């Protein structure tokens, strides 16, 4: 679970950096990277929920 949380944090940093570049500088490529990172974050969050629920049962 700790490894999953680290992946989520790393992916969020990628998202935040690219989203800021898109908003502040109008960088279209950064927007594409931010959207890709957002999709990956959604997948990681679903995985986190599954793992969290399993650990709560034990």
N, C-alpha and C. Protein backbone atom coordinates (compact mmCIF):
# COMPACT_ATOMS: atom_id res chain seq x y z
N UNK A 1 0.83 -1.19 0.00
CA UNK A 1 0.00 0.00 0.00
C UNK A 1 0.88 1.26 0.00
N UNK A 2 1.98 1.19 0.74
CA UNK A 2 2.87 2.35 0.80
C UNK A 2 3.42 2.68 -0.60
N UNK A 3 3.74 1.65 -1.35
CA UNK A 3 4.26 1.85 -2.71
C UNK A 3 3.19 2.50 -3.59
N UNK A 4 1.96 2.10 -3.43
CA UNK A 4 0.86 2.67 -4.20
C UNK A 4 0.68 4.15 -3.88
N UNK A 5 0.78 4.50 -2.62
CA UNK A 5 0.66 5.91 -2.21
C UNK A 5 1.81 6.73 -2.80
N UNK A 6 3.00 6.16 -2.84
CA UNK A 6 4.14 6.86 -3.44
C UNK A 6 3.91 7.08 -4.94
N UNK A 7 3.34 6.09 -5.61
CA UNK A 7 3.02 6.25 -7.05
C UNK A 7 1.99 7.35 -7.25
N UNK A 8 0.99 7.39 -6.37
CA UNK A 8 -0.04 8.43 -6.48
C UNK A 8 0.58 9.80 -6.29
N UNK A 9 1.45 9.94 -5.29
CA UNK A 9 2.10 11.24 -5.05
C UNK A 9 2.95 11.66 -6.24
N UNK A 10 3.70 10.73 -6.80
CA UNK A 10 4.55 11.05 -7.95
C UNK A 10 3.70 11.45 -9.15
N UNK A 11 2.62 10.74 -9.38
CA UNK A 11 1.75 11.05 -10.52
C UNK A 11 1.07 12.40 -10.32
N UNK A 12 0.71 12.72 -9.08
CA UNK A 12 0.08 14.01 -8.81
C UNK A 12 1.06 15.15 -9.09
N UNK A 13 2.32 14.94 -8.75
CA UNK A 13 3.33 15.97 -9.02
C UNK A 13 3.44 16.24 -10.51
N UNK A 14 3.42 15.17 -11.31
CA UNK A 14 3.46 15.32 -12.77
C UNK A 14 2.24 16.10 -13.24
N UNK A 15 1.07 15.73 -12.72
CA UNK A 15 -0.16 16.41 -13.10
C UNK A 15 -0.10 17.90 -12.73
N UNK A 16 0.27 18.19 -11.49
CA UNK A 16 0.29 19.57 -11.02
C UNK A 16 1.25 20.43 -11.82
N UNK A 17 2.42 19.90 -12.11
CA UNK A 17 3.42 20.64 -12.88
C UNK A 17 2.91 20.97 -14.28
N UNK A 18 2.34 19.97 -14.95
CA UNK A 18 1.86 20.18 -16.31
C UNK A 18 0.59 21.03 -16.36
N UNK A 19 -0.29 20.86 -15.39
CA UNK A 19 -1.50 21.67 -15.35
C UNK A 19 -1.14 23.14 -15.14
N UNK A 20 -0.18 23.39 -14.27
CA UNK A 20 0.26 24.77 -14.02
C UNK A 20 0.87 25.37 -15.29
N UNK A 21 1.66 24.60 -16.01
CA UNK A 21 2.27 25.09 -17.25
C UNK A 21 1.20 25.44 -18.27
N UNK A 22 0.15 24.64 -18.33
CA UNK A 22 -0.93 24.92 -19.28
C UNK A 22 -1.67 26.19 -18.89
N UNK A 23 -2.00 26.31 -17.61
CA UNK A 23 -2.78 27.46 -17.16
C UNK A 23 -1.98 28.75 -17.22
N UNK A 24 -0.75 28.71 -16.74
CA UNK A 24 0.05 29.92 -16.63
C UNK A 24 0.68 30.35 -17.95
N UNK A 25 1.11 29.39 -18.75
CA UNK A 25 1.85 29.72 -19.97
C UNK A 25 1.09 29.39 -21.25
N UNK A 26 -0.06 28.73 -21.11
CA UNK A 26 -0.82 28.35 -22.29
C UNK A 26 -0.16 27.24 -23.09
N UNK A 27 0.64 26.42 -22.42
CA UNK A 27 1.38 25.34 -23.07
C UNK A 27 0.43 24.18 -23.39
N UNK A 28 0.11 24.02 -24.68
CA UNK A 28 -0.85 22.99 -25.08
C UNK A 28 -0.33 21.57 -24.84
N UNK A 29 0.96 21.35 -25.06
CA UNK A 29 1.54 20.03 -24.85
C UNK A 29 1.47 19.65 -23.37
N UNK A 30 1.66 20.63 -22.51
CA UNK A 30 1.57 20.37 -21.07
C UNK A 30 0.14 19.99 -20.70
N UNK A 31 -0.83 20.57 -21.38
CA UNK A 31 -2.22 20.21 -21.15
C UNK A 31 -2.49 18.75 -21.48
N UNK A 32 -1.90 18.29 -22.57
CA UNK A 32 -2.03 16.89 -22.97
C UNK A 32 -1.41 15.99 -21.92
N UNK A 33 -0.23 16.35 -21.45
CA UNK A 33 0.44 15.56 -20.42
C UNK A 33 -0.35 15.57 -19.12
N UNK A 34 -0.96 16.70 -18.77
CA UNK A 34 -1.76 16.80 -17.55
C UNK A 34 -2.99 15.90 -17.64
N UNK A 35 -3.62 15.87 -18.80
CA UNK A 35 -4.80 15.01 -18.97
C UNK A 35 -4.42 13.55 -18.87
N UNK A 36 -3.29 13.19 -19.45
CA UNK A 36 -2.81 11.80 -19.37
C UNK A 36 -2.52 11.44 -17.91
N UNK A 37 -1.88 12.35 -17.19
CA UNK A 37 -1.58 12.10 -15.78
C UNK A 37 -2.86 11.98 -14.96
N UNK A 38 -3.88 12.77 -15.32
CA UNK A 38 -5.15 12.70 -14.60
C UNK A 38 -5.81 11.34 -14.79
N UNK A 39 -5.74 10.80 -15.99
CA UNK A 39 -6.30 9.46 -16.23
C UNK A 39 -5.56 8.41 -15.42
N UNK A 40 -4.25 8.52 -15.37
CA UNK A 40 -3.46 7.56 -14.60
C UNK A 40 -3.76 7.71 -13.11
N UNK A 41 -3.95 8.94 -12.66
CA UNK A 41 -4.31 9.17 -11.25
C UNK A 41 -5.64 8.51 -10.92
N UNK A 42 -6.58 8.61 -11.82
CA UNK A 42 -7.89 7.99 -11.59
C UNK A 42 -7.74 6.48 -11.42
N UNK A 43 -6.93 5.87 -12.25
CA UNK A 43 -6.68 4.42 -12.15
C UNK A 43 -6.02 4.08 -10.82
N UNK A 44 -5.02 4.86 -10.44
CA UNK A 44 -4.32 4.62 -9.18
C UNK A 44 -5.25 4.80 -7.98
N UNK A 45 -6.14 5.77 -8.05
CA UNK A 45 -7.08 5.99 -6.96
C UNK A 45 -8.04 4.82 -6.82
N UNK A 46 -8.47 4.26 -7.93
CA UNK A 46 -9.34 3.08 -7.88
C UNK A 46 -8.60 1.90 -7.24
N UNK A 47 -7.34 1.74 -7.63
CA UNK A 47 -6.53 0.69 -7.02
C UNK A 47 -6.37 0.92 -5.52
N UNK A 48 -6.15 2.18 -5.15
CA UNK A 48 -6.00 2.51 -3.73
C UNK A 48 -7.26 2.14 -2.96
N UNK A 49 -8.41 2.44 -3.54
CA UNK A 49 -9.67 2.14 -2.88
C UNK A 49 -9.81 0.63 -2.66
N UNK A 50 -9.48 -0.15 -3.66
CA UNK A 50 -9.57 -1.61 -3.54
C UNK A 50 -8.66 -2.12 -2.42
N UNK A 51 -7.43 -1.66 -2.42
CA UNK A 51 -6.46 -2.09 -1.42
C UNK A 51 -6.88 -1.64 -0.02
N UNK A 52 -7.36 -0.42 0.06
CA UNK A 52 -7.78 0.14 1.34
C UNK A 52 -8.94 -0.66 1.93
N UNK A 53 -9.91 -0.99 1.10
CA UNK A 53 -11.06 -1.75 1.56
C UNK A 53 -10.63 -3.14 2.03
N UNK A 54 -9.73 -3.76 1.29
CA UNK A 54 -9.23 -5.09 1.68
C UNK A 54 -8.51 -5.03 3.02
N UNK A 55 -7.68 -4.02 3.20
CA UNK A 55 -6.94 -3.90 4.46
C UNK A 55 -7.87 -3.58 5.62
N UNK A 56 -8.93 -2.86 5.36
CA UNK A 56 -9.88 -2.51 6.42
C UNK A 56 -10.63 -3.76 6.88
N UNK A 57 -10.81 -4.71 6.00
CA UNK A 57 -11.52 -5.94 6.36
C UNK A 57 -10.69 -6.83 7.29
N UNK A 58 -9.38 -6.71 7.19
CA UNK A 58 -8.49 -7.56 8.00
C UNK A 58 -8.23 -7.02 9.37
